XYZ file of C-alpha atoms in Angstrom:
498
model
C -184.834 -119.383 -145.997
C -186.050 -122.845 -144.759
C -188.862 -124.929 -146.011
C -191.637 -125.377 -144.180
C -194.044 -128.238 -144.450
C -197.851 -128.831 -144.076
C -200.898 -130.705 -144.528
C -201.912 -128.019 -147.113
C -201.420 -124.516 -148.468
C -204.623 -122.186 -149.023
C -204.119 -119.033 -151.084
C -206.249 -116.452 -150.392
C -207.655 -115.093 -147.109
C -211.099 -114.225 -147.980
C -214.506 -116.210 -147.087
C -213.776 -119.090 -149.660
C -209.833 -119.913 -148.439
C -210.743 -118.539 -144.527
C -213.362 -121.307 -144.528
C -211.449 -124.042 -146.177
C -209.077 -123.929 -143.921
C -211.034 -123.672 -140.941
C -212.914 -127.049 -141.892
C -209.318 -128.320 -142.445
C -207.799 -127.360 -139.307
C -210.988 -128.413 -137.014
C -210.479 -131.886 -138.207
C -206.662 -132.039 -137.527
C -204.857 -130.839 -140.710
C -202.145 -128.093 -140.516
C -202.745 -125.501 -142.807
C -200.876 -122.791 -143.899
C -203.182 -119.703 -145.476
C -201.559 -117.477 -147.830
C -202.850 -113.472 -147.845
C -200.518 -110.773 -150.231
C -202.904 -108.030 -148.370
C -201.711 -107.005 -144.544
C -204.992 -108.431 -143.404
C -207.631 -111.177 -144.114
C -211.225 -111.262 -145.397
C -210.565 -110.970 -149.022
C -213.388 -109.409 -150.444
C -214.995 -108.926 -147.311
C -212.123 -107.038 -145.530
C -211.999 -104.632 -142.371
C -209.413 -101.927 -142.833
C -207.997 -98.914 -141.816
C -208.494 -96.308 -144.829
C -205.390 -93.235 -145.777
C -207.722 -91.091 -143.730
C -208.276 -92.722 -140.351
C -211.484 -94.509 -140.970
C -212.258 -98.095 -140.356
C -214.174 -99.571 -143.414
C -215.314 -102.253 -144.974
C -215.035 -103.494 -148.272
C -218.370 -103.520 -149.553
C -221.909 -104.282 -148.106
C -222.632 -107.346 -147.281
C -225.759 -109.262 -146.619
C -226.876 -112.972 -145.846
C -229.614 -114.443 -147.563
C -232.068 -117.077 -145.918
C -230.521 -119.765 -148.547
C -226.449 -119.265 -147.020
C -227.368 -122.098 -145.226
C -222.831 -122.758 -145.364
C -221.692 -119.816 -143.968
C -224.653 -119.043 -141.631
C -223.856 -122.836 -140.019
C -220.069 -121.779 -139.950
C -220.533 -117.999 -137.951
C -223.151 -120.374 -135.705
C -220.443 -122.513 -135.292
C -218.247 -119.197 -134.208
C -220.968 -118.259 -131.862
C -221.115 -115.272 -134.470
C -225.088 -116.109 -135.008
C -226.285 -113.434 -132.237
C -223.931 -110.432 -134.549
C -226.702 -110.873 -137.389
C -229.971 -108.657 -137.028
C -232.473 -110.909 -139.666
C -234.903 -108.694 -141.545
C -237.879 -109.708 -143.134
C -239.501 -106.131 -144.313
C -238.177 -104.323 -147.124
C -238.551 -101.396 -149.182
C -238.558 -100.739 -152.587
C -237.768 -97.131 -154.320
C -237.460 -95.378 -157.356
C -237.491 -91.742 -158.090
C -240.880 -90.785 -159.534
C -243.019 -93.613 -157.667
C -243.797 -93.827 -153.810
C -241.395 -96.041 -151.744
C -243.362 -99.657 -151.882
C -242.782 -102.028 -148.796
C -242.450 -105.891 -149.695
C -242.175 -108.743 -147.782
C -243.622 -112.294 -148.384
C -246.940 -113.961 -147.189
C -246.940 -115.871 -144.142
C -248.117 -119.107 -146.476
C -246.175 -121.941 -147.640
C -244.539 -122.063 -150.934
C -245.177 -120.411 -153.743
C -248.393 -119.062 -151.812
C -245.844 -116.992 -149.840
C -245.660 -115.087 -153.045
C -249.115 -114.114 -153.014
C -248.630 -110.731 -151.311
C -245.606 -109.346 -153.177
C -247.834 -110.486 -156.692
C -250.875 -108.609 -155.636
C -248.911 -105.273 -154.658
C -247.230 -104.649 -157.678
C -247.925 -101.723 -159.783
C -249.201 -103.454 -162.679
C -252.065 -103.987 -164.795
C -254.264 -107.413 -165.164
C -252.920 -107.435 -168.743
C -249.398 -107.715 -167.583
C -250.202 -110.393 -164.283
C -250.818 -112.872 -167.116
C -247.480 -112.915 -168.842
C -245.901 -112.529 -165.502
C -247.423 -115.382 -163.992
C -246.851 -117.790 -166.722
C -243.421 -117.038 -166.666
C -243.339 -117.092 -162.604
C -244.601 -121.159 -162.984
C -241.799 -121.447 -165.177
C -239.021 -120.364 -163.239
C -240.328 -121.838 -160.366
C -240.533 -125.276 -162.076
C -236.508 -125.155 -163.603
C -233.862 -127.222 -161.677
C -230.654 -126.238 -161.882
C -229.948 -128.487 -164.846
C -232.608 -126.454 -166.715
C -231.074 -123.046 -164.984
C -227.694 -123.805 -166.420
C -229.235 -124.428 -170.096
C -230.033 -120.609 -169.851
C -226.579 -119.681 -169.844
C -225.694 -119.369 -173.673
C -228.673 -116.427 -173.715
C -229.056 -112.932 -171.802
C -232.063 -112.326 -169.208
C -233.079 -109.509 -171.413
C -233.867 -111.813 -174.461
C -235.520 -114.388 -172.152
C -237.561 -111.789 -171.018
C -238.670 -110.358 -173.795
C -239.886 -113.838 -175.631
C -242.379 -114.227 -172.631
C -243.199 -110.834 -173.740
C -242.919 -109.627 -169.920
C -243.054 -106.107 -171.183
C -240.720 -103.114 -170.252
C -242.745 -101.612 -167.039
C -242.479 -102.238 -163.515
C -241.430 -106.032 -163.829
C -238.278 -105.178 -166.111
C -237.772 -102.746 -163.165
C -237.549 -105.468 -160.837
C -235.884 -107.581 -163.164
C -233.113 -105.337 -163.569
C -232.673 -105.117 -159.807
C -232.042 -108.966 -159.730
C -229.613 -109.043 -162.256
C -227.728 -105.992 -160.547
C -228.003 -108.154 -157.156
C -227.244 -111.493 -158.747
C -224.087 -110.058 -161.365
C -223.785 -106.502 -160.704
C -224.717 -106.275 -164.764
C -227.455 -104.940 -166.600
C -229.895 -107.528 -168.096
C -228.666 -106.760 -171.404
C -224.785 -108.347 -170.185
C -226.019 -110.306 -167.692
C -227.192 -114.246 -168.878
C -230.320 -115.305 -167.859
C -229.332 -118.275 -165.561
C -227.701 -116.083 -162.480
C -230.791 -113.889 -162.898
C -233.485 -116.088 -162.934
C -231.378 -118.248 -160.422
C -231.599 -115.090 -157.967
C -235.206 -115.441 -158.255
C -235.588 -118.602 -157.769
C -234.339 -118.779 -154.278
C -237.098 -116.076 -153.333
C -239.608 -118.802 -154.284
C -238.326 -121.053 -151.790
C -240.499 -120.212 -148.307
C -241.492 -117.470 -146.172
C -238.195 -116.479 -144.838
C -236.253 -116.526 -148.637
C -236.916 -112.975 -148.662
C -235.129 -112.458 -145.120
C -231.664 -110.131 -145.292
C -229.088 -110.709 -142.526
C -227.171 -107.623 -141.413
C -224.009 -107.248 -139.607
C -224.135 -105.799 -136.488
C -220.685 -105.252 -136.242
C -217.820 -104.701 -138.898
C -217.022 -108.120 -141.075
C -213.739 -108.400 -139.272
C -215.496 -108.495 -135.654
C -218.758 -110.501 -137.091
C -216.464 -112.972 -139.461
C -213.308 -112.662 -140.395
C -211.054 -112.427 -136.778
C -213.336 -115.370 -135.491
C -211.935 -117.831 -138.317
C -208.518 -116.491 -138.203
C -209.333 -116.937 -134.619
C -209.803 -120.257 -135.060
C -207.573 -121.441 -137.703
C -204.401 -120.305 -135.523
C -205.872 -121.559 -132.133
C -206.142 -125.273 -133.940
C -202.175 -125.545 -135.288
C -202.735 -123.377 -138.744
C -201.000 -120.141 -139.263
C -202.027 -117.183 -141.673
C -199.192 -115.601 -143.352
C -200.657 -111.657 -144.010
C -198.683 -109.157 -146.277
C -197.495 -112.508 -148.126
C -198.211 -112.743 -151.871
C -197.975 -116.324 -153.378
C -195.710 -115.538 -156.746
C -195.289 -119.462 -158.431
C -197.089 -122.419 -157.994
C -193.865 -125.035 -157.857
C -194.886 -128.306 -160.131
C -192.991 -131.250 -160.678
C -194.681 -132.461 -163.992
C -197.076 -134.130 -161.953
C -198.054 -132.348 -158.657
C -197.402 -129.234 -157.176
C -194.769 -129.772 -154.630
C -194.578 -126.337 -153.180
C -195.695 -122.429 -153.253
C -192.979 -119.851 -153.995
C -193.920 -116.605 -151.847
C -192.923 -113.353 -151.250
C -193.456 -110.140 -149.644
C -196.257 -108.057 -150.587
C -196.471 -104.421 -151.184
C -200.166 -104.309 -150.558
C -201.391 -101.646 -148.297
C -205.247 -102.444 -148.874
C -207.464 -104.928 -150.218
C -206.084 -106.716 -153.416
C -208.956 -106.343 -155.837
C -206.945 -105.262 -158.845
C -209.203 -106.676 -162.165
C -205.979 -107.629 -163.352
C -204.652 -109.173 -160.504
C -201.596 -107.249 -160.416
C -200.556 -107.499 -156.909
C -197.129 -104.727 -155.898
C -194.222 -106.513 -154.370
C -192.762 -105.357 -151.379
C -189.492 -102.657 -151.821
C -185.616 -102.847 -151.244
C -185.335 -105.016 -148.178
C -187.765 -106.992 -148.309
C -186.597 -110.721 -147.365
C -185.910 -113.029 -150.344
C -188.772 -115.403 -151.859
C -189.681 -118.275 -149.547
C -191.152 -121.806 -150.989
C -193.966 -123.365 -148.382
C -194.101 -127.100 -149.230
C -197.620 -128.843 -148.467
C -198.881 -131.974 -149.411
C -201.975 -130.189 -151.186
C -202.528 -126.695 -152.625
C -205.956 -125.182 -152.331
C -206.210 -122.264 -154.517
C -208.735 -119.506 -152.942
C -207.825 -117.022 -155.074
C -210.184 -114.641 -156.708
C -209.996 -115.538 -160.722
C -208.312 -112.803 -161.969
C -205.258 -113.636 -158.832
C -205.435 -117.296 -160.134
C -205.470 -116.216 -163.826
C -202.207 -114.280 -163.333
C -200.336 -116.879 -160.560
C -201.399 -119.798 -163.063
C -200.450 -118.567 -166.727
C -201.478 -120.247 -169.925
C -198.928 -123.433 -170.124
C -199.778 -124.139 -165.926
C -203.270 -123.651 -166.551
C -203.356 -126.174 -169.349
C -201.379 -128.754 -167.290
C -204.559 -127.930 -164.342
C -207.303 -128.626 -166.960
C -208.156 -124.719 -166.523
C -207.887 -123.261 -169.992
C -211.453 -122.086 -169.780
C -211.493 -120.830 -166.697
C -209.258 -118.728 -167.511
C -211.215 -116.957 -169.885
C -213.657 -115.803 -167.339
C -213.715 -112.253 -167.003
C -214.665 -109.716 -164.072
C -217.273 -106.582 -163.131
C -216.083 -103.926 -161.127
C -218.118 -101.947 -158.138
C -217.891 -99.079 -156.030
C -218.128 -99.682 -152.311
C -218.986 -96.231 -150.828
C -219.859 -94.870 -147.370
C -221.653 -91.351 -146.638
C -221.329 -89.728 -143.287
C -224.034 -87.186 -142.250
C -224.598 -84.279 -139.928
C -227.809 -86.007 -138.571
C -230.073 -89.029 -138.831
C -231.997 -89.133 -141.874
C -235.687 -89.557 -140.479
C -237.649 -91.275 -141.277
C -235.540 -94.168 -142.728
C -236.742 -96.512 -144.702
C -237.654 -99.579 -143.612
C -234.866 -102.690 -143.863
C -232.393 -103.280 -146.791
C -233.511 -100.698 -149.378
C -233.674 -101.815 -152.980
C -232.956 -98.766 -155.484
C -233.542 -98.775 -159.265
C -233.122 -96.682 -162.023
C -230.356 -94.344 -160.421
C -226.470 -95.160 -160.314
C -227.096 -97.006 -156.308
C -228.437 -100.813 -155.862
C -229.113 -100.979 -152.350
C -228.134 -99.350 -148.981
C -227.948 -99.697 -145.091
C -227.556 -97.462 -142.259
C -224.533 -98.581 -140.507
C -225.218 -96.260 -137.076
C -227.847 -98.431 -136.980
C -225.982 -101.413 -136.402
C -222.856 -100.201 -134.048
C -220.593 -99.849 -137.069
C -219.813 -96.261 -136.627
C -219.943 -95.506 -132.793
C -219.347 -91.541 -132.492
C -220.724 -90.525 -135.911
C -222.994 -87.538 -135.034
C -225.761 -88.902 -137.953
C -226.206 -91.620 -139.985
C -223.775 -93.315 -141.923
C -225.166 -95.088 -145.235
C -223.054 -97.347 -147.272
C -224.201 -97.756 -151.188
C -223.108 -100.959 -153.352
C -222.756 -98.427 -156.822
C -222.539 -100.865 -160.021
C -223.690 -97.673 -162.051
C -222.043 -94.440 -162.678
C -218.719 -94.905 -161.313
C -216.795 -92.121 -163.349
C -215.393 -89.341 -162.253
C -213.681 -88.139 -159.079
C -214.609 -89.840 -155.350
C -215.938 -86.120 -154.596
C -218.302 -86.575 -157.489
C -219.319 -90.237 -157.080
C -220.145 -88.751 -153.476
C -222.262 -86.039 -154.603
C -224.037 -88.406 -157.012
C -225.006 -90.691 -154.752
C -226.199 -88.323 -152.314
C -228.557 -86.815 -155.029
C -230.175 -89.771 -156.127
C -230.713 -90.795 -152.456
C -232.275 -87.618 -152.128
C -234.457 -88.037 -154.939
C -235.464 -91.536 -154.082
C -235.954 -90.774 -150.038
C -236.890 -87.340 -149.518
C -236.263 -87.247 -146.135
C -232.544 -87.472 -146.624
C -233.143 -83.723 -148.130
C -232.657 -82.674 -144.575
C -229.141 -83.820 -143.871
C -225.963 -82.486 -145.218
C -223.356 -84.519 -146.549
C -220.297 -84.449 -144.182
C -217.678 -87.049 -145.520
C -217.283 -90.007 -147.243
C -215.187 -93.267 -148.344
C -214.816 -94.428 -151.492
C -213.393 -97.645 -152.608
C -212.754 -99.192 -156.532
C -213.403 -102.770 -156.077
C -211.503 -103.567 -160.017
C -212.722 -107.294 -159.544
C -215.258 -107.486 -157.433
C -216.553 -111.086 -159.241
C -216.512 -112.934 -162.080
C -219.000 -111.908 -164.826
C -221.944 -114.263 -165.166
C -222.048 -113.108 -169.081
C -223.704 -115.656 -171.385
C -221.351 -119.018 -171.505
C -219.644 -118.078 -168.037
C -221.189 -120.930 -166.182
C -219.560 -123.496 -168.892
C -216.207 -121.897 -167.801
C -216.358 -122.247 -164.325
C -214.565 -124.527 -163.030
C -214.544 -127.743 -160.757
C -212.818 -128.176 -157.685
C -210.831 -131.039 -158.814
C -208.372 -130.120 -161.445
C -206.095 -132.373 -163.688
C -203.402 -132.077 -160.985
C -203.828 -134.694 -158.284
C -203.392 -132.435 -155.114
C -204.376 -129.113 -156.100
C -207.932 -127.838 -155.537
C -209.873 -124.687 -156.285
C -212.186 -123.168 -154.001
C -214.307 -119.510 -154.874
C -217.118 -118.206 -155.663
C -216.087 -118.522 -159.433
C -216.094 -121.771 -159.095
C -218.517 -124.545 -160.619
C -221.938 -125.033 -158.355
C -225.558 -123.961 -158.533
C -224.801 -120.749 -156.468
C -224.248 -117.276 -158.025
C -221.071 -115.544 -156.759
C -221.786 -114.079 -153.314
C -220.242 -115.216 -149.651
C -222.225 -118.412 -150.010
C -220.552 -119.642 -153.082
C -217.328 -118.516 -151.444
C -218.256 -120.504 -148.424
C -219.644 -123.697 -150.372
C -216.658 -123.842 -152.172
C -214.282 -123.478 -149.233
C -216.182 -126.305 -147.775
C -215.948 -128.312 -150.847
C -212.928 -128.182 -150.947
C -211.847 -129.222 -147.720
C -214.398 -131.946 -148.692
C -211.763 -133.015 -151.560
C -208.185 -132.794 -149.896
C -209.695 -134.997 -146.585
C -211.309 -137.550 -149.418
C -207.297 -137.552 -150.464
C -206.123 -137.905 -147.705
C -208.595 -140.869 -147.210
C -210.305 -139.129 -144.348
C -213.320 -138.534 -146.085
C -215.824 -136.163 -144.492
C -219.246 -134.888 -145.543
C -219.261 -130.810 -144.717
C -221.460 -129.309 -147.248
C -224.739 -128.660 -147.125
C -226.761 -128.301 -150.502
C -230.541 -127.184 -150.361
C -233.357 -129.346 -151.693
C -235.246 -128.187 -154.482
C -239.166 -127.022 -153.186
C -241.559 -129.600 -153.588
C -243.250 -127.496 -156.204
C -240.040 -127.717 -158.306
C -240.510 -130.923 -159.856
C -244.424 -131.075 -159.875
C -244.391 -127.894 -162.521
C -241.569 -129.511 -164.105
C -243.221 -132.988 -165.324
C -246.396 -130.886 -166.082
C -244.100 -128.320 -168.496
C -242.085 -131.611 -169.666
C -245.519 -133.275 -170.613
C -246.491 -129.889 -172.603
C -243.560 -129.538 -174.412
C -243.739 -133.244 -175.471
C -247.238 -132.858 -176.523
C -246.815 -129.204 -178.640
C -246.495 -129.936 -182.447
């Protein structure tokens, strides 16, 4: 087949590549994106399942500190699909549901409520506060020296105890790694925290009021097409084509995909007898958006040494469950906002009848992020989660259980183990015109759709900068005043200790 030529190539279709190329297309490039699954979002995906259902692939949330992707859906007009909430509620079986939301103070007073509430004695508020100053007083420079150690030994030598604030402390590291704080390292954990010391509003959870095709995905594919790119679906990219020097092309081919490509070992099925022959795309820059398992396998060990990626390539991935219950009724009363769940094999859950997501379901429709317990048959995983729901919300004893979805997400990101944040790499890479973008990928974020979106930005950032059309698109948050006060005063301390 003929070559085709472009400004640049982006591989991958989810949040990281969808945004890259949207900043490249809105300031004139022609891009080409590059998706081996028959539709876009990556990740965040829309999709018909085997039975009929329209799902998506896992739950997803804004935070108050996605200051990138909210200022891209705003861009979209998408701002008015996201229902902000700023009351949560926190359960665990064995202990009444416990509603938290932050002060109306500035920072770190805003924390003042949330403190007080906690189930805990005056012996353990003194530990807990000490190490609260702490955190609050680490930049990111500090935050990335706690990456060669796991939260749970961090925790335990500011004796923090193994009560209701390891509770807690496990449901950050869940949220900010989908590990336990025994895997987990301490800096994505204590990272995760940090942003809730930010203001008011860092406790604020952004739901979907709509599926993420309608609320994200179409509008930047949307976009990207209306403004001269084009993104190839059901099209897996097979080679990277390099001349020694730079890579002058992507070899691509038919995919055999039929859902989201989340494989852990980024395996992705080419298409049957038939299928038309590979195709090379020829750009003058690549932009890998690949997931880092995708990349691992597309790049190999003698390419990836050539790209300066030999670590990053040792980064390794935790899987999830994405599941979906579908009841006879609404389960009344809910609880209030995004539920947080320890101790049981869910994280957190949302009611997606209550957001349009399910029009015709005669009851509520929960979807569960499950890091925990995901042996066994779907049936099972079903019936587990609707126990423990049970046993954490009574009120959903008076429902029955009429269907559900279950997804394996094999790679749903990169582990932040200890020395995983050394590994991950830049944007740049040791090959002039090809770029990585990810939520893998080196910054101060943890992986989530705001590291996906940051680095699609950044990017962008770097192949306008070589094109010499430099352009400033990112937006990075400023550390709280607080931040550097507590650090010169914990400086001066450890200077002065013997």
């Amino acid at each position: 087949m003929g070559e085709r030529k472009t400004d640049a190539i982006v591989l991958g279709a989810g949040v990281a590549g969808l945004t890259a190329a949207y900043e490249l297309t809105k300031r004139g490039c022609t891009v080409t994106v590059v998706e081996a699954a028959p539709f876009a979002g990556g990740r965040t995906s829309t999709y018909v399942d085997a039975r009929g259902r329209t799902v998506d692939t896992g739950l997803h949330v804004l935070a108050d500190h996605y200051v990138n992707l909210t200022e891209v859906l705003a861009e979209l007009g998408m701002s008015k699909k996201i229902r902000w909430i700023g009351k949560h509620t926190y359960l665990r079986e064995g202990r009444g549901s416990l509603e938290w939301y932050f002060s109306d103070h500035k920072p770190p007073l805003h924390l003042v409520r949330p403190m007080l509430e906690m189930p805990i004695s005056l012996l353990e508020r003194a530990p807990l506060l000490r190490a609260s100053l702490e955190v609050a007083g680490y930049g990111q420079e500090d935050l990335a020296e706690l990456d060669h150690v796991t939260y749970f030994e961090w925790h335990q030598r500011r004796k923090l105890g193994a009560g209701f604030i390891r509770e807690l402390a496990e449901a950050a590291a869940d949220a900010a790694s989908f590990l336990t704080i025994r895997e987990a390292a301490a800096r994505p954990v204590l990272s995760w925290l940090k942003y809730l010391m930010r203001n008011k509003r860092a406790g604020d959870v952004g739901l979907f009021e709509g599926t993420m095709e309608e609320c994200m995905v179409e509008p930047l594919r949307r976009f990207i097409e209306a403004h001269g790119g084009e993104v190839r679906l059901g099209t897996a990219a097979r080679e990277l084509v390099f001349d020694g020097t730079r890579i002058t092309g992507v070899r691509v081919g038919r995919s055999g995909a039929r859902g989201p490509c989340t494989r852990a070992d980024g395996y992705v099925e080419p298409a049957g007898q038939g299928a038309p022959e590979a195709e090379v795309l020829r750009a003058d820059y690549v932009v890998s958006a690949l997931p880092v398992q995708m990349l691992q396998r597309i790049l190999g060990a003698e390419l990836g040494a050539a790209a300066g990626l030999t670590d990053a390539l040792g980064l390794t991935t935790t899987p999830a469950i994405s599941a979906i219950l579908w009841f006879d009724r609404k389960i009344f009363p809910a609880p209030p906002g995004a539920p947080l769940v320890t101790g049981c094999a869910m994280r957190d859950f949302v009611d997606l009848a209550t957001l349009g997501r399910q029009g015709g379901a005669p009851g509520s429709v929960y979807q569960f992020v499950v890091t925990r317990g995901q042996e066994g048959s779907d049936g099972e995983i079903a019936e587990r989660l609707f126990t423990d729901l049970k046993r954490v919300w009574p009120a959903a004893r008076d429902v029955t259980l009429i269907d559900w979805a279950i997804e394996h997400i094999g790679a749903a990101m990169f582990a932040a183990v200890p020395g995983a944040h050394a590994k991950r790499p830049a944007a740049e890479t040791a090959i002039g015109n090809f770029f990585l973008a990810g939520d893998f990928t080196k910054h101060d974020l943890n992986a989530s759709m705001e590291g996906a979106a940051f680095s699609g930005r950044r990017a962008a950032e770097r192949v306008l900068a070589a094109k010499g059309k430099p352009a400033t698109i990112v937006r990075r948050i400023a550390e709280p005043w607080v931040t550097e006060r507590l650090r010169r005063v914990r400086k001066r301390a450890a200077a002065v200790r013997p």
